[in-house]
Structures are given as C-alpha cells and as structure tokens.
Amino acid sequence: MSLQNHKSKNKTKLLILAVIFILSSVIINQSGLFSRLRVDLTENDLFTLNQGTKNILKTIDEQVHLRLFFSDQATENIPMIRTYYQRVADFLEELERYGNGKLKVSIIDPVSFSEEEDQASQYGLQALPVGEGGENVFFGIAATNALDQVEVLPFLQPSREAFLEYDLAQLIHNLNHAEKKRIGVMSDLPMLGDGAPVNPMQQQAPAQGQIVFEQLKETYDVQKVATDATRFDDIDLLMVVHPKNLSDATLFAIDQFVMNGGRLMVFVDPMAQSENVPADPQNPLAQLQADRSSNLAKLLSQWGIGFDPTKIVVDAKQSVQIQSPQGQPIRHLAINSWDKESYNHEDIVMSELSVLNTALAGSLTGDEERLLPLLSSSKESMLTDAQPMVMLYNPTSLLNDFEADESTHIIAGRLQGEIETAFPEGFDGQTAVLTQAQPQVVVVADVDLLFDRLWVRAQNFFGRQVFSNFADNGAFITNVMDNMTGSVDLIQIRARGTSTRPFDKVQTIQRESEQQYRETENQLLQRLRETEQKLNELQRSKGQENQLILSAEQQKEIKRFKQEKLTVRKNLREVKRNLNKDIEALGSRLKFVNIALIPILLTVVVVFMGWRRSKRKERRYVK
C-alpha cells in the first residue's frame, strides 16, 4: 500500500468522523436528548433541585411566568450583586428545564427611564439607588399566573442565598394554589378577641385579640375552633393553644387529623402567665394556687415527644432584665430573649429572626430522629420547678440556686419520622388511621410567646393603630404558618449551602501572624512601661532642685530604651513582612496551579504521546 493511499484513507476517516460528530450534535440539541443530564460538582449541590421543588414544578396546572428584573449596567461596579445574579439566573434556568413547558423565565434589564423600569415599579419591586447619580438598581422577581395574579420577591438579597430555592418554590406554589388557607385556633384563652367580656359579672372590657392573629387574618382565613370539637373537615392547619382537659373524643379527632395529613401546631406551657384566673372571694389563695400548666400528653408521648409540665427552663445567658418592685433592674432567668445562637439555622421558619421572647417556657424531649429542634436554650441553663414561680417576688433568688447542667433544652421543635396513632383500637366505634409517615407537627413549650406584651406595642396614630414590635415572635408564627400551609414538598425544602467560599487558608495565616504581631507588640509596650517606670523612679530619687538635670544613669537608661525600641520596631516590621510574605507565597502557588500547571501537564502528555508514536513508527520501519 502506497503512502499516498494511506493518507487518503486517513482523510476519509476523519471526514466521516467529523460528519458523525456534527450530525450527533444537531440531533441531540434538537431532540432534547440528554438535556437533563448534568453533573453538579459543587460541594453543597447548589444546582441540584430538591425533590420537593421538582414535585412542585410537576404539579403546575397553568402557565407561570417568572420575570427576573436585573439592572445590568447599573451594577457594573457591584461585583457581589453580579455574582449573585449569575447564581439566580442559573437556578432559574434549572427550574425552567424541570417546568415541562409550564414555567417560563424572562430576564429583563430595567434601564433608567424605560418602560421596563416602569413595569418593575408597577409590580412593586424594590429600587435600590446607587452611585452619585442615584441610578436605581432592580434585582427582584415578579411572577404571574394565567389569572394575572402576582407574587413578587421585591429584592433578592445575597444574604438569603441559602433560602433561594425555598423562596422560589414557595412563590410558584402560591401562584399554583391561590385559594386562602384556613387556620383553626382551639383555645380557651382569648386569642382571637371574642368580643365578649372575660368576666361579665365584673363588667370588664371585651377581651381583645392578640396582634399576631390580627396579622394572620390578612393572609389566612382564621377561625375559632371549640375545645370540644370532634371534626376539622375544613381546616388546613389546626393551632391548639394551652390545651387543658380535652376529652378523648377531641383528642381522637386531633390524632386522626394528623394521621390523615393535617397540619398541627401545639402550644403547651408549664406556667402560662397569660392565663387569667378570676379571683375567688371565698378563697383568696385560689388564684395563686391555680394550675396554669397545659399538656397534650396522650398524643405527644405516643408520638415520641416528652414534656414535663412541672419544670421550666432557666437560662443565665439568655435572661433579660426586668424592673424589681423597688424600681431596680434585676435579671430574671426564666424570662428569656433568645438570639440567633439559639435557632436551628437550617430550618426555613427560623430565617431572618433576630430575637424571640418567652416567659417561663418549658422543655421538650425526644430522640434526634423524632424531634428536630427549632429553638433551644444555651448550655448555661437548667430545669427548675415551675410551682415556686407563683410566689416568686424576688427573681434574684433564682441565681442563688442556679447551676447550669451544660445541656441545651428544646423549647420549640418539629416532629419528624413515622408516628403511630394514640388510638390503635379506634374510638367509640370509629376506626383509626394507624400511622403517618410524614407528620406535619410543630410543638412550642410556651404559650406566652403568642401574647402582645412579649413582642409588640400598639399605638394610636391619628385614629389608626400602629404596631411597633421589639421582638420577632409574630414573624416566627407567620413563618411557621407559611411553611406548614404549603405543600408537603414545600415543607421538605430546607436551607442549603451558599456559593460563598471564604479564603480559609489565607485567614488562618492572617490570624497566626496577627497573633504573633500582637504578642510582639505587647512585649514592646511592656518594656516601654518598665522603662518609663524606671525613669520615674530615678526622677523621684533626685531632689527638687535637680529635676531638670538628667543624671548619667538616666541618660544611659534613655539610650538603652531607644535602642530597645528600635530593635523591637524592627522585629515588628519583620513580622509584618513575614505576614505578607506568607500570603503572597500562597497566592503565587495558587496562580501557578491555575495558570501554568494545566498547560504544563498537557504539554507533557502531548510530548509523551509524540515520543511514543515516533517510537512505534521506528519499530514498524525496522520490521
């Protein structure tokens, strides 16, 4: 075979391969084959949809249109916003791919004085003025459905990246299920403002509803449920507050409500300060001795949750100051203001909460697989008897007996894992659903958390009531309602990691070098103080008549101090140089890896392959 024929055959093979490659690319692109085949190599699977989100996308009935408004030009000098924009755009693209044609995504640049800018404003998106010219930056999402109902995310804060998937899934879910959810409130406490006097015999003013429920009424259909109810057919979420002496018939109804997939939120308390017990003229102590505890023991214990109504949580770290009867500020270990350290940050209902206030809260117990903590005490806490709180006139006495047990106590938690009914034999001839694989139950061991005095003030402003909150109790309840009245798929979506990657190695080098720098600096300051002290002693040892004349010993000491000072300053500069040197060396290594290492490796591989090919040709010619 001649060399020319061999080359001709090789060219033909290459041409055939090229044609096959082009045809394959066209067929794959046009058919959508492998369009969902991707590999997410990010540490937290940032671009992989939660199964709950996929299920929500599958159930879209009518077209949903997501419009992402992003001011491209106005954010040229804001890299943080632009980086997060790319993250959002990529995620929206992923949502659209799983939307089966029912989800449309548009990206709109609302430049100044354009129709798009007017459109963004009409949707209610938040404009952020930037720069000297005050140019507006829009970075929000407006979503509409076929009925022109609108849901918006006014501004996409990078700090909420962990909840991006949940926010978008909730927005789509709300458009796909626009009907108002019904919340039933079962309680003997005046939570909804019954409009009737608490005690008609004393002609008291009608009991006012708590503000948190007034706010919920703006979004939900909130209904009162009798404490002896045995059916909850029209209720999407049942809120049981301070349950006492519920009949077995009502307990069975609640149990089966949960077993059939109903959502339940329970508030129990070892000592509800908000429970109003009328005074008994025949027994002056009856009011003090009244049992202010509540429990749902028959159901909670069967579901794997423990609650002791005789114990309260006292916490030295999260306690608040109150005013004593004498007007002095004193710390009350059982009245607590919980900050972010006490929250489960992975649960969406605790997002963006700063402070939660509770009073004489109890503790929930359960296995890790059964009870997911939402709010927990610090390790500087313990449990103590609830009953003495009735006669507690001096809260400082709690400090005398306080000894932290080094444990965290769960104050609010979410039930998880399969549960079994508390009525396996049924009730009164009714058969029971025996198990629920995905119970939707949240339990809170404090009732006072719901009352205005712990989180909000109402003021009259020109005839209108204006609310000013000093804690996030209302936001917590709203978060739980939003989360639990959504679909099961929505509830299962939790916070996920962010794309932010701190330079841990650089930060470690900086911390070590700064620590070394501070130690050297402290040594210098110590030596400076010693020298000054020595000079003062020399000065005092001289008489008043020779104060302005330096002795030879003083001159020698000052000279030594100056020399020492120069030496130490030189050492400080050396430490600083080493600090920068270590970081620069690390940067150089990273640059080498990113820029040169891969080309070098490829060159080595190509040279090696060329060398092997030439060797094969040599062996062929030798034969």
mmCIF file of C-alpha atoms in Angstrom, residues 335-598:
data_model
loop_
_atom_site.group_PDB
_atom_site.id
_atom_site.type_symbol
_atom_site.label_atom_id
_atom_site.label_comp_id
_atom_site.label_asym_id
_atom_site.label_seq_id
_atom_site.Cartn_x
_atom_site.Cartn_y
_atom_site.Cartn_z
ATOM 1 C CA ILE A 335 -37.842 35.297 81.170
ATOM 2 C CA ASN A 336 -35.655 34.965 78.131
ATOM 3 C CA SER A 337 -34.750 36.771 74.971
ATOM 4 C CA TRP A 338 -33.372 34.193 72.547
ATOM 5 C CA ASP A 339 -30.948 35.336 69.862
ATOM 6 C CA LYS A 340 -29.681 33.594 66.721
ATOM 7 C CA GLU A 341 -27.362 31.291 68.637
ATOM 8 C CA SER A 342 -30.473 29.514 69.894
ATOM 9 C CA TYR A 343 -32.019 28.868 66.462
ATOM 10 C CA ASN A 344 -31.814 25.975 64.056
ATOM 11 C CA HIS A 345 -30.464 27.910 61.080
ATOM 12 C CA GLU A 346 -31.162 25.079 58.653
ATOM 13 C CA ASP A 347 -34.913 25.360 59.128
ATOM 14 C CA ILE A 348 -36.614 27.964 56.976
ATOM 15 C CA VAL A 349 -39.051 29.067 59.694
ATOM 16 C CA MET A 350 -36.162 30.463 61.751
ATOM 17 C CA SER A 351 -34.737 32.548 58.931
ATOM 18 C CA GLU A 352 -34.359 36.297 59.407
ATOM 19 C CA LEU A 353 -35.405 36.155 63.054
ATOM 20 C CA SER A 354 -33.338 38.222 65.457
ATOM 21 C CA VAL A 355 -34.987 37.919 68.852
ATOM 22 C CA LEU A 356 -37.660 35.619 70.277
ATOM 23 C CA ASN A 357 -39.052 36.324 73.738
ATOM 24 C CA THR A 358 -40.522 33.683 76.045
ATOM 25 C CA ALA A 359 -41.642 33.631 79.669
ATOM 26 C CA LEU A 360 -41.381 30.597 81.972
ATOM 27 C CA ALA A 361 -41.001 28.276 78.991
ATOM 28 C CA GLY A 362 -40.891 24.504 79.335
ATOM 29 C CA SER A 363 -38.677 21.887 77.739
ATOM 30 C CA LEU A 364 -39.427 19.260 75.087
ATOM 31 C CA THR A 365 -37.548 15.989 74.818
ATOM 32 C CA GLY A 366 -37.259 13.404 72.086
ATOM 33 C CA ASP A 367 -34.807 11.372 70.042
ATOM 34 C CA GLU A 368 -32.790 13.163 67.364
ATOM 35 C CA GLU A 369 -34.665 11.213 64.710
ATOM 36 C CA ARG A 370 -38.022 12.231 66.207
ATOM 37 C CA LEU A 371 -37.744 15.853 67.368
ATOM 38 C CA LEU A 372 -35.965 18.435 65.221
ATOM 39 C CA PRO A 373 -35.079 21.458 67.411
ATOM 40 C CA LEU A 374 -36.163 24.891 66.211
ATOM 41 C CA LEU A 375 -35.400 26.867 69.372
ATOM 42 C CA SER A 376 -33.087 25.653 72.150
ATOM 43 C CA SER A 377 -31.589 27.110 75.308
ATOM 44 C CA SER A 378 -27.877 27.717 75.746
ATOM 45 C CA LYS A 379 -25.700 25.330 77.747
ATOM 46 C CA GLU A 380 -25.776 27.836 80.599
ATOM 47 C CA SER A 381 -29.259 26.643 81.517
ATOM 48 C CA MET A 382 -31.067 24.162 83.718
ATOM 49 C CA LEU A 383 -34.563 22.958 84.595
ATOM 50 C CA THR A 384 -36.253 24.004 87.806
ATOM 51 C CA ASP A 385 -39.655 23.526 89.436
ATOM 52 C CA ALA A 386 -42.436 25.635 87.992
ATOM 53 C CA GLN A 387 -44.677 25.927 91.065
ATOM 54 C CA PRO A 388 -42.405 28.243 93.127
ATOM 55 C CA MET A 389 -42.702 30.811 90.321
ATOM 56 C CA VAL A 390 -46.202 31.634 91.553
ATOM 57 C CA MET A 391 -44.812 33.166 94.759
ATOM 58 C CA LEU A 392 -41.550 34.402 93.275
ATOM 59 C CA TYR A 393 -41.331 38.048 94.319
ATOM 60 C CA ASN A 394 -37.549 38.305 94.097
ATOM 61 C CA PRO A 395 -36.174 36.822 90.830
ATOM 62 C CA THR A 396 -32.601 37.174 92.101
ATOM 63 C CA SER A 397 -33.291 34.103 94.262
ATOM 64 C CA LEU A 398 -33.151 32.049 91.037
ATOM 65 C CA LEU A 399 -29.473 32.959 90.777
ATOM 66 C CA ASN A 400 -28.760 31.532 94.245
ATOM 67 C CA ASP A 401 -29.889 28.047 93.243
ATOM 68 C CA PHE A 402 -28.674 28.199 89.657
ATOM 69 C CA GLU A 403 -26.210 25.587 88.467
ATOM 70 C CA ALA A 404 -26.019 25.066 84.698
ATOM 71 C CA ASP A 405 -26.429 21.437 83.652
ATOM 72 C CA GLU A 406 -24.353 22.006 80.472
ATOM 73 C CA SER A 407 -27.257 20.788 78.312
ATOM 74 C CA THR A 408 -29.411 22.538 75.745
ATOM 75 C CA HIS A 409 -33.174 22.279 76.297
ATOM 76 C CA ILE A 410 -35.539 22.289 73.348
ATOM 77 C CA ILE A 411 -38.257 24.935 73.607
ATOM 78 C CA ALA A 412 -39.730 24.535 70.126
ATOM 79 C CA GLY A 413 -39.342 21.645 67.729
ATOM 80 C CA ARG A 414 -40.673 19.939 64.653
ATOM 81 C CA LEU A 415 -41.898 16.336 64.705
ATOM 82 C CA GLN A 416 -40.309 14.086 62.102
ATOM 83 C CA GLY A 417 -40.276 10.429 61.170
ATOM 84 C CA GLU A 418 -43.152 7.966 61.046
ATOM 85 C CA ILE A 419 -45.547 8.138 64.006
ATOM 86 C CA GLU A 420 -48.327 5.867 65.250
ATOM 87 C CA THR A 421 -51.788 6.773 66.447
ATOM 88 C CA ALA A 422 -52.567 7.099 70.157
ATOM 89 C CA PHE A 423 -55.855 5.263 69.474
ATOM 90 C CA PRO A 424 -54.876 1.994 67.747
ATOM 91 C CA GLU A 425 -58.227 0.475 68.710
ATOM 92 C CA GLY A 426 -60.166 3.435 67.365
ATOM 93 C CA PHE A 427 -62.658 5.376 69.471
ATOM 94 C CA ASP A 428 -66.362 4.991 70.105
ATOM 95 C CA GLY A 429 -66.832 2.665 67.178
ATOM 96 C CA GLN A 430 -64.719 4.742 64.825
ATOM 97 C CA THR A 431 -61.749 3.096 63.156
ATOM 98 C CA ALA A 432 -58.405 4.840 63.194
ATOM 99 C CA VAL A 433 -55.721 5.507 60.630
ATOM 100 C CA LEU A 434 -52.776 3.858 62.340
ATOM 101 C CA THR A 435 -49.663 5.628 61.028
ATOM 102 C CA GLN A 436 -48.434 8.775 59.342
ATOM 103 C CA ALA A 437 -45.092 8.638 57.553
ATOM 104 C CA GLN A 438 -44.576 12.395 57.232
ATOM 105 C CA PRO A 439 -46.301 14.127 60.167
ATOM 106 C CA GLN A 440 -46.595 17.914 59.935
ATOM 107 C CA VAL A 441 -46.470 18.922 63.596
ATOM 108 C CA VAL A 442 -44.682 21.781 65.385
ATOM 109 C CA VAL A 443 -44.689 21.937 69.189
ATOM 110 C CA VAL A 444 -43.802 25.001 71.282
ATOM 111 C CA ALA A 445 -43.360 24.780 75.066
ATOM 112 C CA ASP A 446 -44.521 28.325 75.775
ATOM 113 C CA VAL A 447 -47.934 29.963 75.401
ATOM 114 C CA ASP A 448 -46.929 33.480 76.468
ATOM 115 C CA LEU A 449 -44.876 33.778 73.283
ATOM 116 C CA LEU A 450 -48.168 34.472 71.453
ATOM 117 C CA PHE A 451 -49.190 37.402 73.632
ATOM 118 C CA ASP A 452 -48.574 41.017 72.694
ATOM 119 C CA ARG A 453 -46.747 42.020 75.852
ATOM 120 C CA LEU A 454 -43.760 39.829 74.929
ATOM 121 C CA TRP A 455 -43.117 41.223 71.463
ATOM 122 C CA VAL A 456 -45.183 44.189 70.241
ATOM 123 C CA ARG A 457 -46.639 47.538 71.255
ATOM 124 C CA ALA A 458 -49.752 49.041 69.722
ATOM 125 C CA GLN A 459 -50.063 52.836 69.482
ATOM 126 C CA ASN A 460 -52.870 55.045 68.332
ATOM 127 C CA PHE A 461 -51.679 57.257 65.476
ATOM 128 C CA PHE A 462 -54.329 59.690 64.228
ATOM 129 C CA GLY A 463 -57.094 57.176 64.796
ATOM 130 C CA ARG A 464 -55.177 54.202 63.430
ATOM 131 C CA GLN A 465 -53.387 51.520 65.391
ATOM 132 C CA VAL A 466 -49.711 51.321 64.584
ATOM 133 C CA PHE A 467 -47.738 48.290 65.724
ATOM 134 C CA SER A 468 -44.149 48.551 66.832
ATOM 135 C CA ASN A 469 -42.501 45.212 67.531
ATOM 136 C CA PHE A 470 -39.453 44.777 69.748
ATOM 137 C CA ALA A 471 -39.124 41.005 69.115
ATOM 138 C CA ASP A 472 -39.846 38.591 66.256
ATOM 139 C CA ASN A 473 -42.491 36.401 67.880
ATOM 140 C CA GLY A 474 -45.046 37.424 65.246
ATOM 141 C CA ALA A 475 -42.623 36.737 62.381
ATOM 142 C CA PHE A 476 -41.910 33.288 63.834
ATOM 143 C CA ILE A 477 -45.610 32.372 63.854
ATOM 144 C CA THR A 478 -46.071 33.739 60.331
ATOM 145 C CA ASN A 479 -43.056 31.766 59.109
ATOM 146 C CA VAL A 480 -44.479 28.543 60.556
ATOM 147 C CA MET A 481 -47.909 29.244 59.034
ATOM 148 C CA ASP A 482 -46.418 29.977 55.604
ATOM 149 C CA ASN A 483 -44.302 26.882 55.783
ATOM 150 C CA MET A 484 -46.878 24.434 57.117
ATOM 151 C CA THR A 485 -49.828 25.548 54.998
ATOM 152 C CA GLY A 486 -47.729 24.964 51.921
ATOM 153 C CA SER A 487 -47.474 21.588 50.290
ATOM 154 C CA VAL A 488 -45.577 18.704 51.849
ATOM 155 C CA ASP A 489 -42.990 19.232 49.137
ATOM 156 C CA LEU A 490 -42.555 22.860 50.196
ATOM 157 C CA ILE A 491 -42.145 21.910 53.864
ATOM 158 C CA GLN A 492 -39.391 19.458 52.985
ATOM 159 C CA ILE A 493 -37.260 22.113 51.309
ATOM 160 C CA ARG A 494 -34.649 23.235 53.775
ATOM 161 C CA ALA A 495 -31.930 25.813 53.621
ATOM 162 C CA ARG A 496 -28.889 24.757 51.636
ATOM 163 C CA GLY A 497 -25.306 25.918 51.421
ATOM 164 C CA THR A 498 -24.164 29.080 49.736
ATOM 165 C CA SER A 499 -21.737 29.566 46.877
ATOM 166 C CA THR A 500 -19.548 31.793 49.023
ATOM 167 C CA ARG A 501 -16.158 30.241 49.703
ATOM 168 C CA PRO A 502 -14.026 32.102 52.243
ATOM 169 C CA PHE A 503 -10.231 32.008 51.890
ATOM 170 C CA ASP A 504 -9.763 29.812 54.947
ATOM 171 C CA LYS A 505 -6.023 29.277 54.401
ATOM 172 C CA VAL A 506 -5.383 33.000 53.981
ATOM 173 C CA GLN A 507 -7.477 33.811 57.037
ATOM 174 C CA THR A 508 -5.569 31.228 59.081
ATOM 175 C CA ILE A 509 -2.233 32.752 58.049
ATOM 176 C CA GLN A 510 -3.521 36.213 58.914
ATOM 177 C CA ARG A 511 -4.778 35.097 62.322
ATOM 178 C CA GLU A 512 -1.491 33.373 63.200
ATOM 179 C CA SER A 513 0.611 36.304 62.055
ATOM 180 C CA GLU A 514 -1.612 38.855 63.784
ATOM 181 C CA GLN A 515 -1.398 36.844 66.970
ATOM 182 C CA GLN A 516 2.370 36.826 66.693
ATOM 183 C CA TYR A 517 2.351 40.554 65.873
ATOM 184 C CA ARG A 518 0.167 41.313 68.890
ATOM 185 C CA GLU A 519 2.415 39.303 71.197
ATOM 186 C CA THR A 520 5.464 41.215 69.987
ATOM 187 C CA GLU A 521 3.588 44.497 70.295
ATOM 188 C CA ASN A 522 2.550 43.646 73.845
ATOM 189 C CA GLN A 523 6.179 42.843 74.683
ATOM 190 C CA LEU A 524 7.208 46.252 73.345
ATOM 191 C CA LEU A 525 4.545 48.020 75.363
ATOM 192 C CA GLN A 526 5.513 46.117 78.487
ATOM 193 C CA ARG A 527 9.175 47.040 78.044
ATOM 194 C CA LEU A 528 8.163 50.656 77.388
ATOM 195 C CA ARG A 529 6.176 50.781 80.613
ATOM 196 C CA GLU A 530 9.060 49.254 82.572
ATOM 197 C CA THR A 531 11.497 51.797 81.167
ATOM 198 C CA GLU A 532 9.191 54.696 81.950
ATOM 199 C CA GLN A 533 8.727 53.365 85.458
ATOM 200 C CA LYS A 534 12.488 53.150 85.862
ATOM 201 C CA LEU A 535 12.902 56.728 84.662
ATOM 202 C CA ASN A 536 10.242 57.943 87.103
ATOM 203 C CA GLU A 537 11.968 56.187 89.955
ATOM 204 C CA LEU A 538 15.258 57.840 89.003
ATOM 205 C CA GLN A 539 13.493 61.197 88.795
ATOM 206 C CA ARG A 540 11.922 60.825 92.242
ATOM 207 C CA SER A 541 15.253 59.789 93.771
ATOM 208 C CA LYS A 542 16.708 63.199 92.785
ATOM 209 C CA GLY A 543 15.953 66.253 94.834
ATOM 210 C CA GLN A 544 13.560 69.020 93.765
ATOM 211 C CA GLU A 545 16.482 71.256 92.913
ATOM 212 C CA ASN A 546 17.866 68.848 90.252
ATOM 213 C CA GLN A 547 14.570 67.901 88.498
ATOM 214 C CA LEU A 548 15.594 69.391 85.132
ATOM 215 C CA ILE A 549 19.064 67.853 85.006
ATOM 216 C CA LEU A 550 19.470 64.320 83.702
ATOM 217 C CA SER A 551 21.858 62.165 85.553
ATOM 218 C CA ALA A 552 24.330 59.903 83.770
ATOM 219 C CA GLU A 553 22.296 56.923 84.887
ATOM 220 C CA GLN A 554 19.140 58.428 83.388
ATOM 221 C CA GLN A 555 20.905 59.240 80.131
ATOM 222 C CA LYS A 556 22.191 55.670 79.979
ATOM 223 C CA GLU A 557 18.685 54.297 80.634
ATOM 224 C CA ILE A 558 17.122 56.502 77.954
ATOM 225 C CA LYS A 559 19.748 55.447 75.452
ATOM 226 C CA ARG A 560 19.082 51.802 76.259
ATOM 227 C CA PHE A 561 15.343 52.341 75.887
ATOM 228 C CA LYS A 562 15.772 53.972 72.479
ATOM 229 C CA GLN A 563 17.951 51.101 71.339
ATOM 230 C CA GLU A 564 15.442 48.577 72.601
ATOM 231 C CA LYS A 565 12.621 50.449 70.950
ATOM 232 C CA LEU A 566 14.442 50.382 67.610
ATOM 233 C CA THR A 567 15.096 46.657 67.975
ATOM 234 C CA VAL A 568 11.508 45.835 68.760
ATOM 235 C CA ARG A 569 10.158 48.035 65.963
ATOM 236 C CA LYS A 570 12.497 46.218 63.603
ATOM 237 C CA ASN A 571 11.076 42.921 64.823
ATOM 238 C CA LEU A 572 7.546 44.224 64.259
ATOM 239 C CA ARG A 573 8.366 45.155 60.685
ATOM 240 C CA GLU A 574 9.875 41.708 60.172
ATOM 241 C CA VAL A 575 6.692 40.043 61.442
ATOM 242 C CA LYS A 576 4.613 42.235 59.142
ATOM 243 C CA ARG A 577 6.812 41.342 56.182
ATOM 244 C CA ASN A 578 6.503 37.649 57.012
ATOM 245 C CA LEU A 579 2.748 38.055 57.248
ATOM 246 C CA ASN A 580 2.548 39.481 53.745
ATOM 247 C CA LYS A 581 5.271 37.085 52.527
ATOM 248 C CA ASP A 582 3.288 34.011 53.564
ATOM 249 C CA ILE A 583 0.122 35.276 51.887
ATOM 250 C CA GLU A 584 1.997 36.333 48.727
ATOM 251 C CA ALA A 585 3.704 32.923 48.550
ATOM 252 C CA LEU A 586 0.337 31.206 48.838
ATOM 253 C CA GLY A 587 -1.049 33.479 46.120
ATOM 254 C CA SER A 588 1.894 32.677 43.831
ATOM 255 C CA ARG A 589 1.353 28.956 44.295
ATOM 256 C CA LEU A 590 -2.352 29.289 43.508
ATOM 257 C CA LYS A 591 -1.588 31.375 40.398
ATOM 258 C CA PHE A 592 0.894 28.729 39.250
ATOM 259 C CA VAL A 593 -1.707 25.975 39.705
ATOM 260 C CA ASN A 594 -4.452 27.975 37.969
ATOM 261 C CA ILE A 595 -2.391 29.365 35.085
ATOM 262 C CA ALA A 596 0.630 27.190 34.401
ATOM 263 C CA LEU A 597 0.110 23.747 35.884
ATOM 264 C CA ILE A 598 -2.595 22.518 33.486
#
